[in-house]
């Protein structure tokens, strides 16, 4: 028989095979494969994907399809011993879509096809269950009406609700046989009324109509959208699978169940699942009857159990992975309805992967590719007990994984206080700022109303390994009045809430959580990953504690040590503010002095005298601010030296990349708006004049330093250029700490990183300062200093001119947070206003602050790598944006030849595995090309 | 004689010629050329640039140079009739640098070389002026000591000051002959002391040392920096010119003067200049003696005058440009010391160019290249009377040219009030915002303390053709207290100041200004430009008045009509606020309704009832904000329709690009900080509760909408995607206006421009809305609508993915303001904090918001043009950033094949000329290549 359009399967024979996914779709190919493997699956046939395309083009299927389909149907009737539409013992079939790639829930399915006014009675007799037969019929009418005839679901739901109301019952199962018979009639009447046609009683007509409806569903809106999202070509088409229905509710020798070949929670190698006798699939999951563990089946149906063990064992070996299967026993006969790779917890995934390697079922390489790196997060953080009931009140961004339970506080001060009293709190803020570091550290979790995946709260929380839900815009915070609202619900200061940082959910009350567990298998598994990957993994850490944590997670260095967090420590902030309040003043006065000196050089006569007087005044004005600025900078030196000593020592033997001061200075000063309110209130009260004057003076400084767009403002190397003293102080602190450690035989490798460079001349300016300091320190200590000076590539212009910059810089580190902000023009702190909308509309495939935008930002990255290596072939290149811990982005970095990725300490294991997977995929692609 | 290293000139003969700039440098070539043309220049010789490179490499000159130099010196002595070092009548020479490209003031010069203890006496006798001889000697010692021996200038200045103090005199000229003799001895002593060597008495030694010092000065820091700045290769080297000195102060038959071959202020064809008898060059400009007009020379030295007229006429014809010349008469003998193209006012430049074309001295093409496009600005704006005395108090950015005198006001309200009373005011603000439009319109000029060249104040002022000084950071504004301070000086509200928007200067009091004049020559000249250029010039204009102005200046369309300014009109702002205060609320409630509807579809039982109740509440809550939002949008439609009708009609026959709403919505709401202060004060006072509540509510909305980095926030097409109703309303207003005008036979060509697109999917979304509206309008009016839909390329990602975007967009317009902001990561409103510093340090060559950064941003522009044209060969591409009016940027746009540039109305003539020049330069390059 020729199989151009329709492929049969059943009774151990199949026209197709498992490698024909293009033709038969994934499901059709699997059905053929299982059948050929001697696994009992209900017989049926598959109409090919090609027919879908023909149907899409022509609006109908060619005559040849009809012919082949008739033959396949005859064969199916033959194998199953029943006939479609038989009034005594009807063959019922399911009609399902099945494309090459799984598109779960996107297309339509029709069950119980073959029922009509006569065959329903045959089914009633055969199953000795008239209620079941009528219920099957009304379900078929509903599905057929909706899917094939495109009648709104509500039409049927409305009738169902009406009859339940009439009978005074709540559940569908409370309806009587009589009620269902009435409903069948009503449904048929509504179908005629709405579609203008009678419900087709002829099962062959039903079948053709259902097939065509499935083809049409290939082009429905959600399927088309799903394909766009998942980059599935539109011209693949879907196959249609027509398969005999089997029933597990035919009596005590029938039944149905689900199971796994290994425990999906723990990974234990045990046969795991549940079943019910005389039941249909949905009964097992509906919770009305309590199902039995599969072990009991051995007692109740020993033959079936034996066969099931044998079959599922074979399936696991065949597919070389844990199987999640569904089966039905009809009159003592076992049918496999479905088998697929089983979803599993992270713990189970690792356990199974390691076990299967030792069972020699799979290779280490395959094992590594089996575990989703993102899943490892579960192993490193506490999580919500999946069995717990939750009262979900809002959903924001899953900004930092884990779970946290605590009392609501609205400011960092309260958080610190509560922590000192041993209380767990959740810090709830519009958005956090660097002032909140201590409060965040003291909290169990952080909830913010604005801000995206790389907002301050998100970045800092991830760095701390602390649970955070960010950008939860439905939370309306009334900070001063001590409560927040979500819709109509109000939560007071002190109320307990639970955060799920892995899903972004916020729950009312305390939800039970599970602590993370790390197993021996985890270490073994990760060691395989490390032996495969070439790309190194570093961590972003600012303090020794985090650096040690990162090292414990396998970090091979620090890729980003931000120095600004050090500036907020209590012993620093007075010096920092003294520095900031006097630096700009001193600077502008110094300029005036220089200008006057220049003028004076050319001047003569009366003008000369005037200028001399002005110069004297200017020099006098300059003296005090300059002294205070210099004093503050000098005071910072020993403190910073200790900071760097700590982090360098913690990473002995490994490189530590330290970034010079980055944020705009006003971030270290009091909030402008709050200060303005204070001044206004003081003025209104007519309070202490000198206090008012000093506040006003402070406000003026804050106003002068404040910026419209701080992200694009006076920050990064721009600060270091305006205030070379700060760069010099930081370089000196780093290099003096280095010299001291080296003298103690602690091997350290500092890499000094200049932020926000956009032009090679900025870098040259800063590097000259660092090199000069290094020369001084080397001379005064007699130590040979093994330092590097490099830059972040985070401004688009830096990427575009990377060749020029590489001629001066010894390393590049892609700051993909800023690079994404500037390339898209998205402020990470404001994107929450439209991000969800963009994702919903499919304008963005994913949050570009989570997963690197390879199409846009990626062009800048790969261009910069090429230009950088062109100018300096041995330049060390890494990435230290948040993307360094995202598996897709890690893969991109690998393909672009980066030397390392750097991410939050808690994402280091994820990056290690992702890097290994990238290597394996690359090797595979290479092998395929060869 | 062979001329490998040294080229002589003098007495009508020269070894070199005018086209040997590579070898002789610019000055050496010009001296050779003048000599060959029979023009009397003091004789001398040039040591070639090649020797400079040999010197740099070896540290000394080869013996062959010495030989050639000796021969050349002998020839010079021969021609001049004097000998170097002759104790009776010494030849004195100047030793000057002269590279291929002029590097004014960068390298060193030594005058009076050849003087020593003996020859100074000969000079005294010959000039009969011992004081002059001694003064020449001490100057030579000073220059030689500083330049050749590298002794600090201060060493000599100190001695000079000391002797003046001792003698109780102030001016150098008050020193006696005796004093000068003493100074000569002191200087020699100090030279020995400091350098450890005696001052060399041998003139030949002096000459070699001076020559080498000039060579060394090629590599001094400022020269190297200047070359980097001006992209002059380091390996060109400088030549050294040794030339006989002549003296105009030898008696009544000697003299010196300066002049122009045409009047440099008016362009009138008249011989113009001044001279003094028995004087040296510096006496003419020093202002101690009053020089005579050149016309008097005809009477005093008729022969010399005749010769001078003849020579300068020949020079003008030879160089085919106005000459600015210096001459000296020594004992009745005329020497030309210098001739160069004369600097001239804009008016003169146009007049001279047009005259020279009619005199057939130059071609129209040459005439066009002679005028600096930037200069045209002078012709279009009032300017400070150059002869006025000014009291300059501060200098900011020259943000919008022209001059303005007025009383200080600190807010827009006061500005409008003053204007209504007929008073001229200067609006002084930290920075303006869109609320200030009316106040800016009412002011004579605007002064801001922050903000760069493309800050709000700068952009709007340029659009209005109004004088503006921006980013004047030394101005410390105390707005509430009604004054500003600059250093110690205080200026009160109502005090008069004067702004010079062309230089950025702020002057105390009223400075006289000159009104612009446009001559007939201007029109003629511009018509030549228009006939040459291929690239079109449009204007950025938002209102019909500006559009008409632009048209009068020659604009060929509107390249950018911003619609947001329309939103601030008094009749709009209540509707705009109603729209903004309800839109986001309605939107979030609508989302909640949709979510509840979806939940309800799947729900059953008790949950269903709960959801139904919640849905009912949500729908009820949604009703009012939705109604208010819809009402406001509907109210805007007829108003916007009139706006667009006006501007489209004003540009009949020409295209008008209209941008949909761009700024973030909070820009239209009250200032957050001011509102927060109001609320705090109301709370403190315990005022009216309902007023407080409504203010609090408003504050909450403002807080919700406010952004950390508005430039990267919820704006541009992001707004149009969140609120499609706004895009639809604007599209409808544009297209209904179009339909109505077309029906009246007014030919209009609207181009609808979607701002801030970064991904083709954003554009697709917005274009679909516009096309749908267009279809509706076409159907309801029966008019065929000739509209285009395109996008700005202003986000780096748009440039990177321009191929994808071009597949959907019908035109591109580069928004280079935003593109520069994001490519550099510079906020145009904050760059003032470090821009000057960057320019001073040479980190930036020029303000990238004024002149397009071709090395970085330019890569994105040219890449996007290539990608865009690749995907859609006929795509129309323009630029509408502020760069569209900058000549360098216009040239860049031309080279990259843009169809048009668009700029402020007042810069349209500049762009027209710049475009013509770009065409001419390009043709020339093409011809040279061919």
mmCIF file of N, CA, C and O in Angstrom, chain A residues 459-497:
data_model
loop_
_atom_site.group_PDB
_atom_site.id
_atom_site.type_symbol
_atom_site.label_atom_id
_atom_site.label_comp_id
_atom_site.label_asym_id
_atom_site.label_seq_id
_atom_site.Cartn_x
_atom_site.Cartn_y
_atom_site.Cartn_z
ATOM 1 N N UNK A 459 19.588 43.543 41.484
ATOM 2 C CA UNK A 459 21.015 43.236 41.361
ATOM 3 C C UNK A 459 21.631 42.956 42.732
ATOM 4 O O UNK A 459 22.350 41.974 42.920
ATOM 5 N N UNK A 460 21.311 43.819 43.680
ATOM 6 C CA UNK A 460 21.907 43.653 45.003
ATOM 7 C C UNK A 460 21.391 42.380 45.662
ATOM 8 O O UNK A 460 22.156 41.620 46.263
ATOM 9 N N UNK A 461 20.079 42.114 45.528
ATOM 10 C CA UNK A 461 19.506 40.925 46.156
ATOM 11 C C UNK A 461 20.149 39.664 45.579
ATOM 12 O O UNK A 461 20.516 38.747 46.307
ATOM 13 N N UNK A 462 20.307 39.609 44.271
ATOM 14 C CA UNK A 462 20.938 38.434 43.671
ATOM 15 C C UNK A 462 22.359 38.268 44.181
ATOM 16 O O UNK A 462 22.808 37.153 44.449
ATOM 17 N N UNK A 463 23.039 39.392 44.298
ATOM 18 C CA UNK A 463 24.405 39.335 44.810
ATOM 19 C C UNK A 463 24.433 38.747 46.214
ATOM 20 O O UNK A 463 25.334 38.006 46.579
ATOM 21 N N UNK A 464 23.438 39.085 47.015
ATOM 22 C CA UNK A 464 23.356 38.593 48.391
ATOM 23 C C UNK A 464 22.737 37.194 48.456
ATOM 24 O O UNK A 464 22.671 36.612 49.532
ATOM 25 N N UNK A 465 22.234 36.688 47.329
ATOM 26 C CA UNK A 465 21.534 35.406 47.346
ATOM 27 C C UNK A 465 20.233 35.502 48.113
ATOM 28 O O UNK A 465 19.778 34.540 48.734
ATOM 29 N N UNK A 466 19.645 36.689 48.058
ATOM 30 C CA UNK A 466 18.458 36.957 48.851
ATOM 31 C C UNK A 466 17.242 37.059 47.948
ATOM 32 O O UNK A 466 17.315 37.611 46.858
ATOM 33 N N UNK A 467 16.123 36.511 48.427
ATOM 34 C CA UNK A 467 14.892 36.496 47.649
ATOM 35 C C UNK A 467 14.388 37.916 47.354
ATOM 36 O O UNK A 467 14.367 38.764 48.248
ATOM 37 N N UNK A 468 13.982 38.161 46.106
ATOM 38 C CA UNK A 468 13.463 39.492 45.761
ATOM 39 C C UNK A 468 12.422 39.394 44.661
ATOM 40 O O UNK A 468 12.621 38.708 43.665
ATOM 41 N N UNK A 469 11.289 40.074 44.896
ATOM 42 C CA UNK A 469 10.289 40.269 43.849
ATOM 43 C C UNK A 469 10.322 41.758 43.521
ATOM 44 O O UNK A 469 10.144 42.592 44.408
ATOM 45 N N UNK A 470 10.586 42.081 42.259
ATOM 46 C CA UNK A 470 10.730 43.482 41.871
ATOM 47 C C UNK A 470 9.616 43.885 40.915
ATOM 48 O O UNK A 470 8.917 43.040 40.350
ATOM 49 N N UNK A 471 9.467 45.193 40.737
ATOM 50 C CA UNK A 471 8.536 45.721 39.736
ATOM 51 C C UNK A 471 7.127 45.205 39.898
ATOM 52 O O UNK A 471 6.424 44.993 38.909
ATOM 53 N N UNK A 472 6.696 45.023 41.137
ATOM 54 C CA UNK A 472 5.358 44.487 41.375
ATOM 55 C C UNK A 472 4.400 45.672 41.389
ATOM 56 O O UNK A 472 4.058 46.219 42.438
ATOM 57 N N UNK A 473 3.973 46.090 40.198
ATOM 58 C CA UNK A 473 3.323 47.391 40.068
ATOM 59 C C UNK A 473 1.914 47.431 40.649
ATOM 60 O O UNK A 473 1.376 48.508 40.877
ATOM 61 N N UNK A 474 1.312 46.276 40.920
ATOM 62 C CA UNK A 474 -0.034 46.341 41.490
ATOM 63 C C UNK A 474 -0.004 46.634 42.986
ATOM 64 O O UNK A 474 -1.038 46.839 43.602
ATOM 65 N N UNK A 475 1.203 46.631 43.571
ATOM 66 C CA UNK A 475 1.336 46.991 44.984
ATOM 67 C C UNK A 475 1.432 48.517 45.093
ATOM 68 O O UNK A 475 2.330 49.127 44.536
ATOM 69 N N UNK A 476 0.447 49.097 45.777
ATOM 70 C CA UNK A 476 0.384 50.561 45.901
ATOM 71 C C UNK A 476 0.868 50.919 47.306
ATOM 72 O O UNK A 476 0.181 50.666 48.281
ATOM 73 N N UNK A 477 2.070 51.487 47.372
ATOM 74 C CA UNK A 477 2.715 51.670 48.671
ATOM 75 C C UNK A 477 2.371 53.025 49.294
ATOM 76 O O UNK A 477 2.534 54.058 48.645
ATOM 77 N N UNK A 478 1.883 52.990 50.514
ATOM 78 C CA UNK A 478 1.658 54.216 51.290
ATOM 79 C C UNK A 478 2.649 54.162 52.432
ATOM 80 O O UNK A 478 2.297 53.815 53.555
ATOM 81 N N UNK A 479 3.886 54.485 52.106
ATOM 82 C CA UNK A 479 4.968 54.257 53.044
ATOM 83 C C UNK A 479 4.769 55.017 54.348
ATOM 84 O O UNK A 479 4.891 54.453 55.430
ATOM 85 N N UNK A 480 4.423 56.287 54.206
ATOM 86 C CA UNK A 480 4.326 57.108 55.416
ATOM 87 C C UNK A 480 3.187 56.658 56.308
ATOM 88 O O UNK A 480 3.274 56.755 57.522
ATOM 89 N N UNK A 481 2.100 56.200 55.678
ATOM 90 C CA UNK A 481 0.957 55.765 56.468
ATOM 91 C C UNK A 481 1.080 54.301 56.883
ATOM 92 O O UNK A 481 0.188 53.765 57.550
ATOM 93 N N UNK A 482 2.178 53.656 56.472
ATOM 94 C CA UNK A 482 2.464 52.328 56.990
ATOM 95 C C UNK A 482 1.587 51.210 56.463
ATOM 96 O O UNK A 482 1.277 50.276 57.191
ATOM 97 N N UNK A 483 1.199 51.277 55.222
ATOM 98 C CA UNK A 483 0.487 50.120 54.651
ATOM 99 C C UNK A 483 0.694 50.077 53.141
ATOM 100 O O UNK A 483 1.176 51.053 52.554
ATOM 101 N N UNK A 484 0.379 48.911 52.534
ATOM 102 C CA UNK A 484 0.269 48.907 51.073
ATOM 103 C C UNK A 484 -1.046 48.263 50.677
ATOM 104 O O UNK A 484 -1.636 47.498 51.442
ATOM 105 N N UNK A 485 -1.533 48.630 49.496
ATOM 106 C CA UNK A 485 -2.776 48.084 48.983
ATOM 107 C C UNK A 485 -2.504 47.302 47.712
ATOM 108 O O UNK A 485 -1.624 47.645 46.929
ATOM 109 N N UNK A 486 -3.276 46.212 47.538
ATOM 110 C CA UNK A 486 -3.296 45.515 46.252
ATOM 111 C C UNK A 486 -4.771 45.401 45.911
ATOM 112 O O UNK A 486 -5.509 44.696 46.614
ATOM 113 N N UNK A 487 -5.198 46.123 44.910
ATOM 114 C CA UNK A 487 -6.630 46.178 44.637
ATOM 115 C C UNK A 487 -7.311 46.713 45.895
ATOM 116 O O UNK A 487 -6.950 47.781 46.399
ATOM 117 N N UNK A 488 -8.246 45.936 46.434
ATOM 118 C CA UNK A 488 -8.965 46.396 47.618
ATOM 119 C C UNK A 488 -8.332 45.908 48.911
ATOM 120 O O UNK A 488 -8.734 46.303 49.994
ATOM 121 N N UNK A 489 -7.362 45.006 48.803
ATOM 122 C CA UNK A 489 -6.810 44.438 50.029
ATOM 123 C C UNK A 489 -5.696 45.322 50.576
ATOM 124 O O UNK A 489 -4.896 45.882 49.825
ATOM 125 N N UNK A 490 -5.673 45.390 51.896
ATOM 126 C CA UNK A 490 -4.756 46.301 52.558
ATOM 127 C C UNK A 490 -3.845 45.507 53.486
ATOM 128 O O UNK A 490 -4.308 44.642 54.237
ATOM 129 N N UNK A 491 -2.548 45.769 53.405
ATOM 130 C CA UNK A 491 -1.581 45.077 54.256
ATOM 131 C C UNK A 491 -0.809 46.100 55.074
ATOM 132 O O UNK A 491 -0.205 47.006 54.515
ATOM 133 N N UNK A 492 -0.890 45.889 56.416
ATOM 134 C CA UNK A 492 -0.293 46.874 57.323
ATOM 135 C C UNK A 492 1.154 46.515 57.626
ATOM 136 O O UNK A 492 1.557 45.355 57.516
ATOM 137 N N UNK A 493 1.877 47.491 58.086
ATOM 138 C CA UNK A 493 3.209 47.273 58.631
ATOM 139 C C UNK A 493 3.092 46.187 59.706
ATOM 140 O O UNK A 493 2.184 46.236 60.532
ATOM 141 N N UNK A 494 3.954 45.160 59.661
ATOM 142 C CA UNK A 494 3.900 44.106 60.670
ATOM 143 C C UNK A 494 3.114 42.880 60.209
ATOM 144 O O UNK A 494 3.284 41.796 60.765
ATOM 145 N N UNK A 495 2.249 43.023 59.188
ATOM 146 C CA UNK A 495 1.563 41.846 58.634
ATOM 147 C C UNK A 495 2.601 40.925 57.987
ATOM 148 O O UNK A 495 3.609 41.387 57.443
ATOM 149 N N UNK A 496 2.293 39.620 58.024
ATOM 150 C CA UNK A 496 3.249 38.677 57.440
ATOM 151 C C UNK A 496 2.892 38.388 55.982
ATOM 152 O O UNK A 496 1.714 38.198 55.648
ATOM 153 N N UNK A 497 3.882 38.402 55.124
ATOM 154 C CA UNK A 497 3.706 37.971 53.732
ATOM 155 C C UNK A 497 4.833 37.013 53.362
ATOM 156 O O UNK A 497 5.833 36.908 54.081
#
